Short mmCIF file of C-alpha atoms in Angstrom, two decimals:
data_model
loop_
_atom_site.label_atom_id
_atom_site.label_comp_id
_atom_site.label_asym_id
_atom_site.label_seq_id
_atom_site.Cartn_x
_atom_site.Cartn_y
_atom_site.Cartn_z
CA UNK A 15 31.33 17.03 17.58
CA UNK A 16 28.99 14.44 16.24
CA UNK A 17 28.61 13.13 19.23
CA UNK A 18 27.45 15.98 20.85
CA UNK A 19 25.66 16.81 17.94
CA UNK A 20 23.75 13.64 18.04
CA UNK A 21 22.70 13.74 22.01
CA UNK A 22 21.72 17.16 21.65
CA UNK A 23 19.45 16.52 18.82
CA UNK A 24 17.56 13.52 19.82
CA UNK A 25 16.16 15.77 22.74
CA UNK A 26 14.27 17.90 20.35
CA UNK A 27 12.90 17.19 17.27
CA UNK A 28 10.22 19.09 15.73
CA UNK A 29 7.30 17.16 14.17
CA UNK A 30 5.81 17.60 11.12
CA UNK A 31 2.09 16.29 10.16
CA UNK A 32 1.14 15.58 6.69
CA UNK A 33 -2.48 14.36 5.69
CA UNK A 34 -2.24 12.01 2.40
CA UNK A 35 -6.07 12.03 2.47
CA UNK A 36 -7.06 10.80 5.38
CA UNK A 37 -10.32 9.98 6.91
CA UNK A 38 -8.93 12.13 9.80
CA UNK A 39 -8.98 9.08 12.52
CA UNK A 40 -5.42 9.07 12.67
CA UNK A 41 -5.08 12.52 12.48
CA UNK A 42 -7.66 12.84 15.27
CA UNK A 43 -4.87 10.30 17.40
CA UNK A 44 -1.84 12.42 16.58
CA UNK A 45 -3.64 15.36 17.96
CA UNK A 46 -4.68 13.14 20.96
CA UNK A 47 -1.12 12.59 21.21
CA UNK A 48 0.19 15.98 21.33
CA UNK A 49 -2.47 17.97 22.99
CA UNK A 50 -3.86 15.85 25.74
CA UNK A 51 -1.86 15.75 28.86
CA UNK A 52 -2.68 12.36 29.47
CA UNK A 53 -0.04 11.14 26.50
CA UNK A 54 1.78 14.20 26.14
CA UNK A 55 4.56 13.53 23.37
CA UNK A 56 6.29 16.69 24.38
CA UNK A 57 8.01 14.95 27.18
CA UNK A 58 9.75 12.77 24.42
CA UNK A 59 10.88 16.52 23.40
CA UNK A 60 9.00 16.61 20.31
CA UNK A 61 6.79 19.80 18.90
CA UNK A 62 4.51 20.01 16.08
CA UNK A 63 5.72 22.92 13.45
CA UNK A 64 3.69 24.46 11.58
CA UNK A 65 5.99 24.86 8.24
CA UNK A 66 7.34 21.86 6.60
CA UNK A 67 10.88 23.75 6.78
CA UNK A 68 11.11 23.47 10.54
CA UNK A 69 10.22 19.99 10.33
CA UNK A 70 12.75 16.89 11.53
CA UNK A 71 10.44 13.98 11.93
CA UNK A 72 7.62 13.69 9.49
CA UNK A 73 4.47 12.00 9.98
CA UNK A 74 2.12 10.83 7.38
CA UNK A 75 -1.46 9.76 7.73
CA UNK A 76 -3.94 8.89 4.90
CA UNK A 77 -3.45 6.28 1.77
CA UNK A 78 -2.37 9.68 -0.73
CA UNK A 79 -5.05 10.02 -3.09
CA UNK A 80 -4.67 11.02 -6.34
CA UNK A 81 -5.95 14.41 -6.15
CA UNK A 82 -3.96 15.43 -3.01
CA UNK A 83 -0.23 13.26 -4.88
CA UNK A 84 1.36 16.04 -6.24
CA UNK A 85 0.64 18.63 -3.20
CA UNK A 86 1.90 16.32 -0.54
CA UNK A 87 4.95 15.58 -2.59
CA UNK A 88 5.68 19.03 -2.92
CA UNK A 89 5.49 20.05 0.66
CA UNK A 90 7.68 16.73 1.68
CA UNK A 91 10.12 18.27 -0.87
CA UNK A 92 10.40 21.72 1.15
CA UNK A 93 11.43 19.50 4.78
CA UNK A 94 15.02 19.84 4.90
CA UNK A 95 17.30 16.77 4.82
CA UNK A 96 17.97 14.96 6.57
CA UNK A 97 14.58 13.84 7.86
CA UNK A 98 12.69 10.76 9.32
CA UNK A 99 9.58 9.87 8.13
CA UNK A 100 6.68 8.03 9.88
CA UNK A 101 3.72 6.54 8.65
CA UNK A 102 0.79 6.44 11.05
CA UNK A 103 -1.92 4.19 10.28
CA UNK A 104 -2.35 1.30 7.89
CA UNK A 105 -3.72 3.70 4.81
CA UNK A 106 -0.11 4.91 4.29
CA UNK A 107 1.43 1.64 4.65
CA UNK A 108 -0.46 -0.98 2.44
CA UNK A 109 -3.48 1.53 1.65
CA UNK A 110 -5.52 -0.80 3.84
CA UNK A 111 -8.85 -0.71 3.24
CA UNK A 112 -8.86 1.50 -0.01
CA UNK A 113 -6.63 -0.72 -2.14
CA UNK A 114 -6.80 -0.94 -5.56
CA UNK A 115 -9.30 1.79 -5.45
CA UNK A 116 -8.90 4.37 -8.94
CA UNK A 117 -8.68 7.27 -6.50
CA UNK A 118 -5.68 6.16 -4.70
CA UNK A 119 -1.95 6.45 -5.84
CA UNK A 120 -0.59 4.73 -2.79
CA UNK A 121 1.03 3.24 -0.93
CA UNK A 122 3.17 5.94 0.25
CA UNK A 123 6.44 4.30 0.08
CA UNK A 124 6.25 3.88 -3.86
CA UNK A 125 7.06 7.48 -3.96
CA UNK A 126 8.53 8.73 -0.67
CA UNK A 127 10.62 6.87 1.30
CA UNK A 128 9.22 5.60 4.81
CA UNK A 129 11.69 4.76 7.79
CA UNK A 130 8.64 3.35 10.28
CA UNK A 131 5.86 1.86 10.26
CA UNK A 132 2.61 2.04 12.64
CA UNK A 133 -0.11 0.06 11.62
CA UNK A 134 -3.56 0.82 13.16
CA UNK A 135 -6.95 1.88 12.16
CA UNK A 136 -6.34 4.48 14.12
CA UNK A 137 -3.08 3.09 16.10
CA UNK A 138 -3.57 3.98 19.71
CA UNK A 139 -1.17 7.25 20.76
CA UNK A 140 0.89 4.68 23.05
CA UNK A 141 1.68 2.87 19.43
CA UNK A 142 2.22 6.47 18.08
CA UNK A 143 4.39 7.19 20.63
CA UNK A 144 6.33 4.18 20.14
CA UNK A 145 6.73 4.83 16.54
CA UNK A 146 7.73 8.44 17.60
CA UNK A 147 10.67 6.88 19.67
CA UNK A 148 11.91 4.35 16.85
CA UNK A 149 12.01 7.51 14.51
CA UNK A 150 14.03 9.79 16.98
CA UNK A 151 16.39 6.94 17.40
CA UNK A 152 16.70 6.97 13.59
CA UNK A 153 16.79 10.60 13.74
CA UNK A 154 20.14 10.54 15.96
CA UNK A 155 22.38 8.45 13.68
CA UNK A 156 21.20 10.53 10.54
CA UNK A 157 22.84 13.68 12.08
CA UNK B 3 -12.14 32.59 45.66
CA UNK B 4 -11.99 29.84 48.53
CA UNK B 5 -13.54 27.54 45.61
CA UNK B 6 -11.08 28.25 43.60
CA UNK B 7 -8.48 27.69 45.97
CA UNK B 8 -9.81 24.41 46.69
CA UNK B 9 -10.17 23.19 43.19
CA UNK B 10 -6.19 24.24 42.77
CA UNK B 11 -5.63 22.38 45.87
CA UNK B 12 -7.03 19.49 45.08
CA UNK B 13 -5.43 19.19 41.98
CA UNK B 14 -1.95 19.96 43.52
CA UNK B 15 -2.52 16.68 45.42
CA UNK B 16 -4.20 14.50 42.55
CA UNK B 17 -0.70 14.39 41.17
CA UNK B 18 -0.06 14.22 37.47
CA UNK B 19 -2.35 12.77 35.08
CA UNK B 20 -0.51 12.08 32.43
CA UNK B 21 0.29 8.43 31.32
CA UNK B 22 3.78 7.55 32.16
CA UNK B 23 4.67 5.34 29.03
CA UNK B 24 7.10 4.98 27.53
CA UNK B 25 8.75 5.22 30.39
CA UNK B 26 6.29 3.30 32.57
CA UNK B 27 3.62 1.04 32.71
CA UNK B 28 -0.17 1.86 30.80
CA UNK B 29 -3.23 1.06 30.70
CA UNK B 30 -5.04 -1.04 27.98
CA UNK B 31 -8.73 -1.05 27.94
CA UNK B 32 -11.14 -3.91 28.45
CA UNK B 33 -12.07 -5.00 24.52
CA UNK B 34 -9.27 -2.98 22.91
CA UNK B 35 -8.84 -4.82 19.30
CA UNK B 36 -5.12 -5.41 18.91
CA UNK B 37 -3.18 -7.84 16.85
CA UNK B 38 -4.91 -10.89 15.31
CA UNK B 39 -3.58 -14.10 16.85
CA UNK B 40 -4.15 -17.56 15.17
CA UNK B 41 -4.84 -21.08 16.74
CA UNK B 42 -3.89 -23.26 13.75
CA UNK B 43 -5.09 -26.73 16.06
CA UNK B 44 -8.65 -24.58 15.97
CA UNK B 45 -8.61 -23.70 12.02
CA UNK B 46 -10.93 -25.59 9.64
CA UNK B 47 -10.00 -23.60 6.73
CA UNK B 48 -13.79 -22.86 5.95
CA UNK B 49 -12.06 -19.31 4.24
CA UNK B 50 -14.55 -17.08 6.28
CA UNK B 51 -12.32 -14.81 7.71
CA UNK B 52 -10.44 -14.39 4.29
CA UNK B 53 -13.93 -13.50 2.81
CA UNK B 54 -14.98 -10.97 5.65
CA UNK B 55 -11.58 -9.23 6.14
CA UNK B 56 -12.11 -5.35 5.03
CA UNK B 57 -8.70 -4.91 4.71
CA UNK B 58 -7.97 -8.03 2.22
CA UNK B 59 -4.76 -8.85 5.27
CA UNK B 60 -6.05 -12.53 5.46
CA UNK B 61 -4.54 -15.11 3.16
CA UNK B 62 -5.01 -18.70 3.31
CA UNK B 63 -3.53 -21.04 0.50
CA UNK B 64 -1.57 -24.16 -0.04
CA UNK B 65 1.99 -24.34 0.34
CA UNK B 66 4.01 -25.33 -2.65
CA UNK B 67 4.99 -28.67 -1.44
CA UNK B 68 1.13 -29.22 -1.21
CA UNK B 69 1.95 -30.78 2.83
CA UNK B 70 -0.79 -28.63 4.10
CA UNK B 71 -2.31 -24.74 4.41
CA UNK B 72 -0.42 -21.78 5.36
CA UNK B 73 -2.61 -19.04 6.93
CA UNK B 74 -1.25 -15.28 7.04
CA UNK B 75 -2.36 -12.20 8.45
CA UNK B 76 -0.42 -9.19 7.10
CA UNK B 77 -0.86 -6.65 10.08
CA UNK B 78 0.40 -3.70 7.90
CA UNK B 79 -3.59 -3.74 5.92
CA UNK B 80 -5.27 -5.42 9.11
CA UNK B 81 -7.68 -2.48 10.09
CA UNK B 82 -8.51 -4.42 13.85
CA UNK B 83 -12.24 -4.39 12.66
CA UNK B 84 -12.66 -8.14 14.36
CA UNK B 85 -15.07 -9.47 11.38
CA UNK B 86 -12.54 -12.58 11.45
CA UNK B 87 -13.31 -13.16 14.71
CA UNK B 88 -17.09 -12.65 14.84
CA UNK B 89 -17.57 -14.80 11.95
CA UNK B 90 -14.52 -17.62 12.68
CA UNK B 91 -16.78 -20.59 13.74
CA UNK B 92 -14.15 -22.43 15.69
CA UNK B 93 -13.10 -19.18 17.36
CA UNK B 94 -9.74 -19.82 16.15
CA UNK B 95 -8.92 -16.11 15.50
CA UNK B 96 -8.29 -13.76 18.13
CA UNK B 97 -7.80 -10.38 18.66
CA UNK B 98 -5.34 -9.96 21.50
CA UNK B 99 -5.41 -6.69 23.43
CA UNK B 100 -1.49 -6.19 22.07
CA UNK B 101 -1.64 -2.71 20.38
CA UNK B 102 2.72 -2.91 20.09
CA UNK B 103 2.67 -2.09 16.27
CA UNK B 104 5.74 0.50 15.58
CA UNK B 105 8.39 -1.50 13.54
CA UNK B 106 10.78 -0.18 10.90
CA UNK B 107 10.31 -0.24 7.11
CA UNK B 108 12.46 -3.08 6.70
CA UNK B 109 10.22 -5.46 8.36
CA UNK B 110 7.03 -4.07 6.27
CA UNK B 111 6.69 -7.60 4.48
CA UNK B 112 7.63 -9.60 7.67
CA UNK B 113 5.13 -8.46 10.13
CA UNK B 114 2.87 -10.85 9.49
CA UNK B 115 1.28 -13.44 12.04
CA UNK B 116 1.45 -16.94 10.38
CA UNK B 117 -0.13 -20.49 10.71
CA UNK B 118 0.43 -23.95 8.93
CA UNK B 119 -2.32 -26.77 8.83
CA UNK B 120 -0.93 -30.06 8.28
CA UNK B 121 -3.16 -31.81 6.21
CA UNK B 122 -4.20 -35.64 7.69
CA UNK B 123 -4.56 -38.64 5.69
CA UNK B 124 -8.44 -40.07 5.83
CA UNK B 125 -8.17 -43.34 7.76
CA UNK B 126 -10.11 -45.32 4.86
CA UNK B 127 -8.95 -43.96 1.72
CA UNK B 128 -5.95 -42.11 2.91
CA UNK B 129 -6.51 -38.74 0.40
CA UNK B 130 -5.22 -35.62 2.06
CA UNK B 131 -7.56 -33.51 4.09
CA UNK B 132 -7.69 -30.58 6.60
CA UNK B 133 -8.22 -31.93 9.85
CA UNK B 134 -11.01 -31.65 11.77
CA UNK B 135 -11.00 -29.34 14.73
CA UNK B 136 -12.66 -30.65 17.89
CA UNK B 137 -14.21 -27.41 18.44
CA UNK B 138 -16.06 -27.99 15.02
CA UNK B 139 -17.05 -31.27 16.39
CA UNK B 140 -18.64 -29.90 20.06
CA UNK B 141 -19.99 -26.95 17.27
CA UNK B 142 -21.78 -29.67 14.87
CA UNK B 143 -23.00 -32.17 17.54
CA UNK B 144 -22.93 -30.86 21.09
CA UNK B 145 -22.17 -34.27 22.26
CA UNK B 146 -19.25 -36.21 20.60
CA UNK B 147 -19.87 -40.27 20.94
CA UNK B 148 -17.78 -43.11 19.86
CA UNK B 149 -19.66 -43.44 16.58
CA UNK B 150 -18.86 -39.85 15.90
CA UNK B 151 -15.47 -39.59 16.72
CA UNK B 152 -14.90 -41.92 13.71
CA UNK B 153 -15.93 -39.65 11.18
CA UNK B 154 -13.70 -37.48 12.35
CA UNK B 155 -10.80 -39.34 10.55
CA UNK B 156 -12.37 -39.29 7.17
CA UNK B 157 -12.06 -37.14 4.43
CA UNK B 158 -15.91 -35.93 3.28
CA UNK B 159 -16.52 -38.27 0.61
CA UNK B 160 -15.95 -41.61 3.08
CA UNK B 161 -17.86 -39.63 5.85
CA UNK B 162 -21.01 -38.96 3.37
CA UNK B 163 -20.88 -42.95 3.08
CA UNK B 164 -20.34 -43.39 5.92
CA UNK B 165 -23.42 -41.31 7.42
CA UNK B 166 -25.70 -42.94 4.64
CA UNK B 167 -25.03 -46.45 5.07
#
């Protein structure tokens, strides 16, 4: 049952964005990802939902500032377990450039915990799609 | 409608557009910025690129057995902006055209690129010193004589006496 539970899910996961405060060049490279034909992630199976409670894989763009802290971890509270969660870009990750800055809590994985990692400033949507396929592969053994 | 027809046509026989990775081979562009890579024979250690680097990802210190410098670039704050490699003298950073980045969270702290220079002994009064890159040399001189190449092996202070004699 697992089994079958397992290859069945893998072929469609639903994908959920979340913007920690971006500058909205990562943001601009998942949409590249999912709405130009040219990299297409919905071959991979994957859709972008619009509620967080639909939502398998999660991906994260922006350092989380401290104004937008409590609202993003309130809406990665409402994604239903169990769920994979990506961080796109190098803002999430490390905070990158913005480190040590008074407006940013980050990094994110002080308060949420990250399963991969895509560094990039923005990454291209080949290295998002990548990252999309390490998650998915993550996202089969959780079920 | 005949132009419209055509168009469709045309199109049927273009065949698809779409990239085929992952599950084929793409295309990188000419100049894409991708992960740093480091000659260490090439380094100086002038500290430029750790000065210049936006992201702070560029770290070069002494090791604790004080044998020579480690250099590391942590890719995970490395925003691909290329100062490093504008402003590296030697032109011993790179930025390859590899844009592979995806790795899990347990490698966070380990993707790093790293580098060790071995620090040389000066050939007169043997103190420990970064050795000196022949790109520096071709950079400082244009030609490199005899005379030259034996500063080479001498840390600054011999090389000032040296020069001055």
């Amino acid at each position: 049952m697992k089994k079958l539970l397992q290859k069945i899910v893998g072929k469609s996961p639903w994908l959920y964005r979340i913007n920690a405060g971006s500058c909205n060049g990562c943001d601009v490279e998942l949409a590249t990802t999912a709405c130009i034909p040219r990299f297409d992630v919905e071959r991979l199976g994957c859709k972008y939902c619009g509620s967080p409670k639909h939502a398998d894989i999660v991906l994260i763009t922006g350092p989380l500032t401290v104004r937008v802290k409590d609202k993003v971890l309130r809406v990665y509270d409402e994604i239903p377990d169990p769920k994979v969660t990506v961080a796109i870009g190098i803002c999430p990750i490390s905070a990158g450039v913005f480190r040590d800055s008074y407006a940013i809590a980050g990094p994110i994985d002080s308060f949420i915990p990250v399963d991969v990692n895509v560094p990039g400033c923005p990454p291209r949507p080949q290295a998002i799609i990548d990252g999309i396929l390490e998650a998915i592969k993550i996202w089969e053994t959780r079920m | 409608m005949s132009s419209f027809l055509k168009i469709a046509l045309r199109n049927l026989l273009k065949g698809p557009s779409t990239d085929p990775y992952p599950f084929g081979e793409t295309f990188v562009p000419k100049g894409l910025r991708g992960k740093i890579k480091y000659n260490a024979k090439a380094c100086i250690a002038c500290g430029m690129c750790e000065h210049v680097c936006a992201g702070g990802a560029i770290q070069i210190k002494e090791t604790a057995d004080k044998s020579g410098l480690e250099f590391i670039v942590w890719h995970n704050t490395c925003a691909f902006c290329g100062l490093c490699e504008h402003y590296c003298p030697t032109k011993a950073i790179r930025l390859t055209e590899d844009f592979h980045t995806a790795h899990s969270q347990e490698d966070k702290y380990r993707y790093v690129e790293r580098g060790f220079i071995k620090y040389v002994t000066c050939a007169r009064c043997a103190t420990p010193m970064v050795p000196i890159a022949p790109e520096l040399m071709t950079l400082a001189y244009g030609q490199v004589n005899k005379d030259i190449e034996k500063l080479r092996h001498l840390c600054p202070k011999c090389r000032q006496k040296q020069s001055l004699r």
